[in-house]
Amino acid sequence: MQTTAGYPGGVRRAAPVAAAVLILGGFTAGASGVPGEARSRPAARLPDSQRFDLTEPSHELFRHRRLRDGTVMQSFGFDLRNRRLFAAQVARGPFSDHRGDLTINRLDHAGRLKGHMRLRGFGHGVAIGVEPSGSATYLWVEVDPHPASDSARGTRLARFKYVDGATLENDSPALAKHRPIPGITGVTATIDPVNNRLAMRYKKGNWRVAVYNLADVKARRYDRRLADVALPSQGGETFQGYALYGRYLYTFHGNEYGEENPPPGNARLSTIDLNTGRRVAGPTLTKAGRSLTHREPEGLAVYRTGRGEVRLFLGIASGRVGHRRANLFYKDAPAR
């Protein structure tokens, strides 16, 4: 099957986990704490919204796509307005993960590499936020890694314009830095592109997630949190990404294939109700890309087609050391 030009959403439904499929069109978008500092308002209740059925089969967007460096894809996100896909990876080099050096890849929706950007002293890239602004794209990436971390974890969020071929240092004046909650020792962000909200996973003792209207974070109105909940335990499996859509947060846990994790692996998805902090679905084993070598879960993101249909994408890294490849699959069935 052919993918319709311009956006991943074709005109026919793809077979589960089939090659070269039509993407990004599932169900139509519906309706849309840590104890706060003294001046913070109580978290508002997020309006009800549709959620994805994690038990339904996954469908394939692409397999075996090369990124700029040979490391695994850590996370990804979509610019809906400009039809761009961005993927973050730890930059190639023996000390890059310790320093927090990242490479941001710009791809088309077939997974072809169209450009890249270098970030120095940012973090590990477990999640990124993608924000369209006219014909430009702005990214939200962790920055200023905690000095005690062997694998760099940022302590602030940085918003900056994506520029092909550019290199940004972590003290660049091109960065707008944010620390919505003081005293955190790790932080990343993802954006709900349908409802223009930002979810911030942060560590202050334990790992939590706070949700804001994107405009409030940009204006530094940090007291206007919409939600702030502790993340439920996943039983020790490695956290690999998260995505926000409506009132629900989707999380991805698991490890690469190995002697203690043979195929189909332990990659699991969960759904968390941000109004209660409770897991309402999962952990659900996903077998997407089960035939891949290495097969490590890496990132989640939400996409909406031009027809208003929403899909939850999951990323999986494959390939041998030094030659890792990016793979994207999606779920589109609504929970009943």
Short mmCIF file of C-alpha atoms in Angstrom, two decimals:
data_model
loop_
_atom_site.label_atom_id
_atom_site.label_comp_id
_atom_site.label_asym_id
_atom_site.label_seq_id
_atom_site.Cartn_x
_atom_site.Cartn_y
_atom_site.Cartn_z
CA MET A 1 0.00 0.00 0.00
CA GLN A 2 1.02 3.59 -0.57
CA THR A 3 1.14 6.33 2.04
CA THR A 4 -0.86 9.39 1.00
CA ALA A 5 1.51 12.25 0.19
CA GLY A 6 1.80 15.07 2.70
CA TYR A 7 0.84 13.34 5.91
CA PRO A 8 0.82 9.84 7.31
CA GLY A 9 -2.84 9.03 7.00
CA GLY A 10 -3.66 7.21 3.79
CA VAL A 11 -6.96 6.34 2.30
CA ARG A 12 -7.11 2.65 3.23
CA ARG A 13 -6.68 0.86 6.52
CA ALA A 14 -3.36 -0.90 6.98
CA ALA A 15 -3.08 -4.51 8.04
CA PRO A 16 -1.68 -5.05 11.53
CA VAL A 17 2.06 -4.52 11.58
CA ALA A 18 2.24 -4.62 7.81
CA ALA A 19 4.98 -3.14 5.68
CA ALA A 20 4.72 0.35 4.17
CA VAL A 21 1.35 1.27 5.54
CA LEU A 22 -1.05 4.12 5.77
CA ILE A 23 -0.77 5.87 9.01
CA LEU A 24 -2.13 8.28 11.40
CA GLY A 25 -5.83 8.03 11.19
CA GLY A 26 -7.67 6.13 13.95
CA PHE A 27 -10.41 7.56 16.10
CA THR A 28 -11.58 11.13 15.83
CA ALA A 29 -10.38 13.55 18.52
CA GLY A 30 -12.98 13.87 21.28
CA ALA A 31 -13.53 16.54 23.91
CA SER A 32 -10.73 17.70 24.50
CA GLY A 33 -0.49 16.61 43.32
CA VAL A 34 2.97 17.02 44.28
CA PRO A 35 1.88 19.38 47.07
CA GLY A 36 2.04 22.75 45.36
CA GLU A 37 4.11 25.70 46.44
CA ALA A 38 2.13 28.16 48.58
CA ARG A 39 1.22 30.36 45.62
CA SER A 40 0.16 27.48 43.35
CA ARG A 41 -3.49 26.95 42.49
CA PRO A 42 -5.12 23.56 43.01
CA ALA A 43 -4.90 21.41 39.89
CA ALA A 44 -7.90 21.81 37.59
CA ARG A 45 -9.75 18.73 36.41
CA LEU A 46 -8.96 17.69 32.84
CA PRO A 47 -12.06 17.32 30.64
CA ASP A 48 -13.13 13.85 29.60
CA SER A 49 -11.62 12.48 26.38
CA GLN A 50 -11.34 9.34 24.29
CA ARG A 51 -8.55 6.89 25.02
CA PHE A 52 -6.75 4.23 23.00
CA ASP A 53 -7.36 0.49 23.29
CA LEU A 54 -3.90 -0.88 24.03
CA THR A 55 -4.96 -4.48 23.43
CA GLU A 56 -5.70 -3.99 19.73
CA PRO A 57 -2.98 -4.87 17.17
CA SER A 58 -0.38 -2.31 16.14
CA HIS A 59 0.22 -1.09 12.58
CA GLU A 60 3.47 -0.11 10.96
CA LEU A 61 4.60 3.26 9.64
CA PHE A 62 8.19 2.35 8.77
CA ARG A 63 11.05 0.02 9.65
CA HIS A 64 14.83 0.08 9.57
CA ARG A 65 15.28 3.84 9.01
CA ARG A 66 18.70 5.33 9.61
CA LEU A 67 19.22 8.34 11.83
CA ARG A 68 22.20 10.69 11.71
CA ASP A 69 24.19 8.74 14.32
CA GLY A 70 24.30 5.00 14.91
CA THR A 71 22.79 5.16 18.41
CA VAL A 72 19.24 4.20 19.35
CA MET A 73 16.32 6.56 18.88
CA GLN A 74 15.40 7.77 22.37
CA SER A 75 12.17 9.65 21.57
CA PHE A 76 10.25 11.35 18.79
CA GLY A 77 7.39 13.76 18.07
CA PHE A 78 5.34 15.25 15.25
CA ASP A 79 4.84 18.80 13.99
CA LEU A 80 1.27 18.48 12.73
CA ARG A 81 1.13 21.83 10.96
CA ASN A 82 4.32 21.46 8.95
CA ARG A 83 4.20 17.66 8.51
CA ARG A 84 7.54 17.04 10.20
CA LEU A 85 8.81 14.22 12.37
CA PHE A 86 11.65 14.70 14.86
CA ALA A 87 13.65 11.98 16.61
CA ALA A 88 16.20 12.43 19.40
CA GLN A 89 19.21 10.20 19.97
CA VAL A 90 22.33 10.35 22.13
CA ALA A 91 25.10 11.75 19.92
CA ARG A 92 27.79 9.40 18.70
CA GLY A 93 30.85 9.44 20.97
CA PRO A 94 32.24 7.70 24.08
CA PHE A 95 31.23 10.41 26.57
CA SER A 96 28.14 11.82 24.89
CA ASP A 97 25.62 10.22 27.25
CA HIS A 98 27.51 11.44 30.33
CA ARG A 99 27.64 15.01 28.96
CA GLY A 100 24.09 15.02 27.70
CA ASP A 101 24.93 15.53 24.01
CA LEU A 102 22.00 14.83 21.70
CA THR A 103 21.32 14.73 17.99
CA ILE A 104 17.88 15.83 16.79
CA ASN A 105 16.90 14.23 13.47
CA ARG A 106 14.31 15.73 11.12
CA LEU A 107 12.51 13.06 9.08
CA ASP A 108 9.66 12.91 6.62
CA HIS A 109 6.76 10.58 7.28
CA ALA A 110 8.40 7.77 5.34
CA GLY A 111 11.34 7.91 7.77
CA ARG A 112 13.78 9.54 5.34
CA LEU A 113 16.39 11.74 7.00
CA LYS A 114 15.98 15.39 5.94
CA GLY A 115 18.18 17.25 8.41
CA HIS A 116 19.67 17.28 11.89
CA MET A 117 20.69 19.51 14.78
CA ARG A 118 23.27 19.04 17.57
CA LEU A 119 22.67 19.78 21.27
CA ARG A 120 25.55 19.95 23.77
CA GLY A 121 24.93 19.44 27.48
CA PHE A 122 21.20 18.76 27.41
CA GLY A 123 20.25 15.26 28.64
CA HIS A 124 19.31 11.73 27.66
CA GLY A 125 16.32 12.53 25.44
CA VAL A 126 13.77 10.15 26.97
CA ALA A 127 11.05 12.49 25.66
CA ILE A 128 10.82 15.66 23.56
CA GLY A 129 8.02 18.12 22.93
CA VAL A 130 7.33 19.37 19.40
CA GLU A 131 5.53 22.71 18.92
CA PRO A 132 4.69 24.21 15.51
CA SER A 133 4.84 28.00 15.20
CA GLY A 134 3.94 29.22 11.72
CA SER A 135 6.38 27.61 9.33
CA ALA A 136 8.91 27.00 12.14
CA THR A 137 9.13 24.19 14.69
CA TYR A 138 10.12 24.71 18.32
CA LEU A 139 11.37 21.84 20.46
CA TRP A 140 11.12 21.27 24.21
CA VAL A 141 14.12 19.29 25.49
CA GLU A 142 15.64 18.71 28.92
CA VAL A 143 18.77 20.77 29.63
CA ASP A 144 21.42 21.41 32.32
CA PRO A 145 22.06 17.80 33.43
CA HIS A 146 22.31 16.89 37.09
CA PRO A 147 26.07 16.74 37.88
CA ALA A 148 25.81 13.44 39.77
CA SER A 149 24.26 11.52 36.88
CA ASP A 150 26.33 9.02 34.87
CA SER A 151 23.70 9.12 32.14
CA ALA A 152 22.80 12.79 31.85
CA ARG A 153 19.35 13.82 33.06
CA GLY A 154 18.29 17.44 32.62
CA THR A 155 17.05 19.65 35.46
CA ARG A 156 15.27 22.29 33.36
CA LEU A 157 13.28 22.41 30.13
CA ALA A 158 14.62 24.34 27.15
CA ARG A 159 12.46 25.67 24.32
CA PHE A 160 14.26 26.56 21.10
CA LYS A 161 13.71 26.83 17.36
CA TYR A 162 14.80 23.87 15.28
CA VAL A 163 17.44 24.96 12.74
CA ASP A 164 18.89 22.47 10.27
CA GLY A 165 22.65 22.00 10.73
CA ALA A 166 22.90 24.16 13.86
CA THR A 167 24.68 23.28 17.11
CA LEU A 168 23.37 24.63 20.42
CA GLU A 169 25.32 24.72 23.67
CA ASN A 170 23.33 24.53 26.89
CA ASP A 171 24.09 28.18 27.67
CA SER A 172 23.03 29.50 24.26
CA PRO A 173 20.93 32.70 24.28
CA ALA A 174 18.65 30.93 21.77
CA LEU A 175 17.25 28.84 24.64
CA ALA A 176 14.25 29.82 26.73
CA LYS A 177 14.71 27.80 29.93
CA HIS A 178 11.91 26.75 32.25
CA ARG A 179 11.80 25.15 35.69
CA PRO A 180 8.09 25.11 36.53
CA ILE A 181 8.67 23.30 39.85
CA PRO A 182 11.72 24.16 42.00
CA GLY A 183 14.08 21.53 43.34
CA ILE A 184 13.60 18.87 40.66
CA THR A 185 16.51 16.55 39.80
CA GLY A 186 15.22 15.24 36.46
CA VAL A 187 12.70 16.47 33.92
CA THR A 188 11.45 15.89 30.35
CA ALA A 189 8.39 17.05 28.43
CA THR A 190 5.95 15.91 25.78
CA ILE A 191 3.17 17.85 24.06
CA ASP A 192 -0.43 16.89 23.34
CA PRO A 193 -0.67 18.35 19.82
CA VAL A 194 -4.46 18.08 19.75
CA ASN A 195 -5.20 20.01 22.94
CA ASN A 196 -2.02 22.14 23.11
CA ARG A 197 -1.02 20.90 26.54
CA LEU A 198 2.40 20.04 27.92
CA ALA A 199 3.08 17.08 30.21
CA MET A 200 6.21 17.31 32.29
CA ARG A 201 7.63 14.15 33.85
CA TYR A 202 9.79 15.25 36.75
CA LYS A 203 11.65 13.85 39.71
CA LYS A 204 11.26 15.41 43.13
CA GLY A 205 11.80 12.46 45.39
CA ASN A 206 9.66 10.17 43.25
CA TRP A 207 8.72 10.50 39.59
CA ARG A 208 5.58 12.54 38.92
CA VAL A 209 3.79 14.09 35.94
CA ALA A 210 2.40 17.62 35.83
CA VAL A 211 0.19 18.92 33.00
CA TYR A 212 -0.18 22.53 31.86
CA ASN A 213 -1.70 24.46 29.03
CA LEU A 214 1.26 25.03 26.74
CA ALA A 215 0.60 28.78 26.62
CA ASP A 216 0.86 28.99 30.42
CA VAL A 217 4.31 27.40 30.50
CA LYS A 218 5.54 29.69 27.74
CA ALA A 219 4.23 32.70 29.70
CA ARG A 220 5.81 31.29 32.92
CA ARG A 221 2.44 30.98 34.64
CA TYR A 222 3.65 27.87 36.43
CA ASP A 223 0.99 28.02 39.14
CA ARG A 224 -1.72 26.99 36.65
CA ARG A 225 -1.23 23.24 36.72
CA LEU A 226 -4.06 21.17 35.29
CA ALA A 227 -2.87 17.94 36.89
CA ASP A 228 -0.02 16.70 39.08
CA VAL A 229 0.12 12.99 39.94
CA ALA A 230 2.61 10.35 40.99
CA LEU A 231 3.41 7.76 38.34
CA PRO A 232 2.27 4.23 39.25
CA SER A 233 5.01 1.63 39.64
CA GLN A 234 5.76 -0.57 36.62
CA GLY A 235 7.46 -3.36 38.55
CA GLY A 236 11.06 -2.41 37.86
CA GLU A 237 10.97 -2.40 34.06
CA THR A 238 12.86 0.40 32.32
CA PHE A 239 10.90 3.57 31.59
CA GLN A 240 11.11 4.28 27.86
CA GLY A 241 8.69 7.12 27.06
CA TYR A 242 5.30 8.73 27.48
CA ALA A 243 2.66 10.64 25.54
CA LEU A 244 -0.27 12.87 26.49
CA TYR A 245 -3.69 12.90 24.87
CA GLY A 246 -6.65 14.51 26.61
CA ARG A 247 -7.00 13.38 30.22
CA TYR A 248 -4.81 10.31 29.73
CA LEU A 249 -1.08 9.70 29.89
CA TYR A 250 0.37 6.72 28.03
CA THR A 251 3.61 5.16 29.26
CA PHE A 252 6.04 2.73 27.63
CA HIS A 253 8.28 0.38 29.62
CA GLY A 254 10.58 -2.49 28.70
CA ASN A 255 14.01 -3.66 27.66
CA GLU A 256 15.88 -4.82 24.61
CA TYR A 257 15.94 -8.49 23.66
CA GLY A 258 18.44 -10.62 25.55
CA GLU A 259 18.90 -13.91 27.35
CA GLU A 260 16.64 -12.73 30.17
CA ASN A 261 14.21 -11.03 27.80
CA PRO A 262 13.70 -13.27 24.75
CA PRO A 263 11.13 -12.55 22.00
CA PRO A 264 8.43 -11.30 22.15
CA GLY A 265 10.06 -9.28 24.93
CA ASN A 266 8.62 -7.30 27.82
CA ALA A 267 7.63 -4.01 26.12
CA ARG A 268 4.42 -2.86 27.83
CA LEU A 269 2.04 0.06 27.49
CA SER A 270 -0.14 1.57 30.20
CA THR A 271 -2.86 4.22 30.39
CA ILE A 272 -3.00 6.58 33.40
CA ASP A 273 -5.98 8.78 34.24
CA LEU A 274 -4.44 12.14 35.09
CA ASN A 275 -7.45 13.18 37.14
CA THR A 276 -6.86 10.35 39.62
CA GLY A 277 -3.28 9.18 39.04
CA ARG A 278 -4.55 5.62 38.63
CA ARG A 279 -3.66 3.17 35.89
CA VAL A 280 -6.88 2.40 34.02
CA ALA A 281 -5.41 0.03 31.40
CA GLY A 282 -2.33 -2.14 31.25
CA PRO A 283 0.43 -2.94 31.62
CA THR A 284 -0.32 -4.44 28.20
CA LEU A 285 2.32 -6.41 26.31
CA THR A 286 2.90 -5.15 22.77
CA LYS A 287 4.33 -7.42 20.10
CA ALA A 288 4.82 -4.66 17.53
CA GLY A 289 8.01 -5.32 15.60
CA ARG A 290 8.59 -8.62 17.40
CA SER A 291 10.81 -9.90 14.54
CA LEU A 292 13.26 -7.00 14.86
CA THR A 293 16.78 -7.57 16.12
CA HIS A 294 17.67 -5.87 19.42
CA ARG A 295 14.07 -4.51 19.64
CA GLU A 296 14.16 -1.91 22.39
CA PRO A 297 11.08 0.24 23.17
CA GLU A 298 11.95 3.91 22.65
CA GLY A 299 9.37 6.68 22.87
CA LEU A 300 5.68 7.47 22.40
CA ALA A 301 3.94 10.31 20.55
CA VAL A 302 0.46 11.37 19.41
CA TYR A 303 -0.47 12.38 15.86
CA ARG A 304 -3.69 13.75 14.32
CA THR A 305 -4.40 13.45 10.60
CA GLY A 306 -5.86 16.15 8.40
CA ARG A 307 -9.19 14.32 8.82
CA GLY A 308 -9.08 14.74 12.59
CA GLU A 309 -8.19 11.14 13.40
CA VAL A 310 -5.76 10.51 16.24
CA ARG A 311 -3.11 7.80 16.61
CA LEU A 312 -0.72 6.75 19.37
CA PHE A 313 2.73 6.01 17.98
CA LEU A 314 5.34 3.81 19.63
CA GLY A 315 9.01 3.80 18.73
CA ILE A 316 11.28 0.77 18.68
CA ALA A 317 15.04 0.68 18.13
CA SER A 318 16.61 -2.19 16.21
CA GLY A 319 19.88 -3.21 14.56
CA ARG A 320 23.36 -3.98 15.76
CA VAL A 321 25.57 -1.82 17.99
CA GLY A 322 26.77 1.27 16.15
CA HIS A 323 24.17 0.77 13.42
CA ARG A 324 20.86 1.11 15.24
CA ARG A 325 17.70 1.75 13.23
CA ALA A 326 14.41 3.53 13.98
CA ASN A 327 10.99 1.88 13.65
CA LEU A 328 7.52 3.39 14.21
CA PHE A 329 4.23 1.61 14.85
CA TYR A 330 0.84 2.93 15.93
CA LYS A 331 -2.44 2.11 17.63
CA ASP A 332 -5.66 3.77 16.59
CA ALA A 333 -8.57 1.80 18.06
CA PRO A 334 -10.66 3.60 20.71
CA ALA A 335 -11.31 1.93 24.03
CA ARG A 336 -14.94 0.88 24.42
#
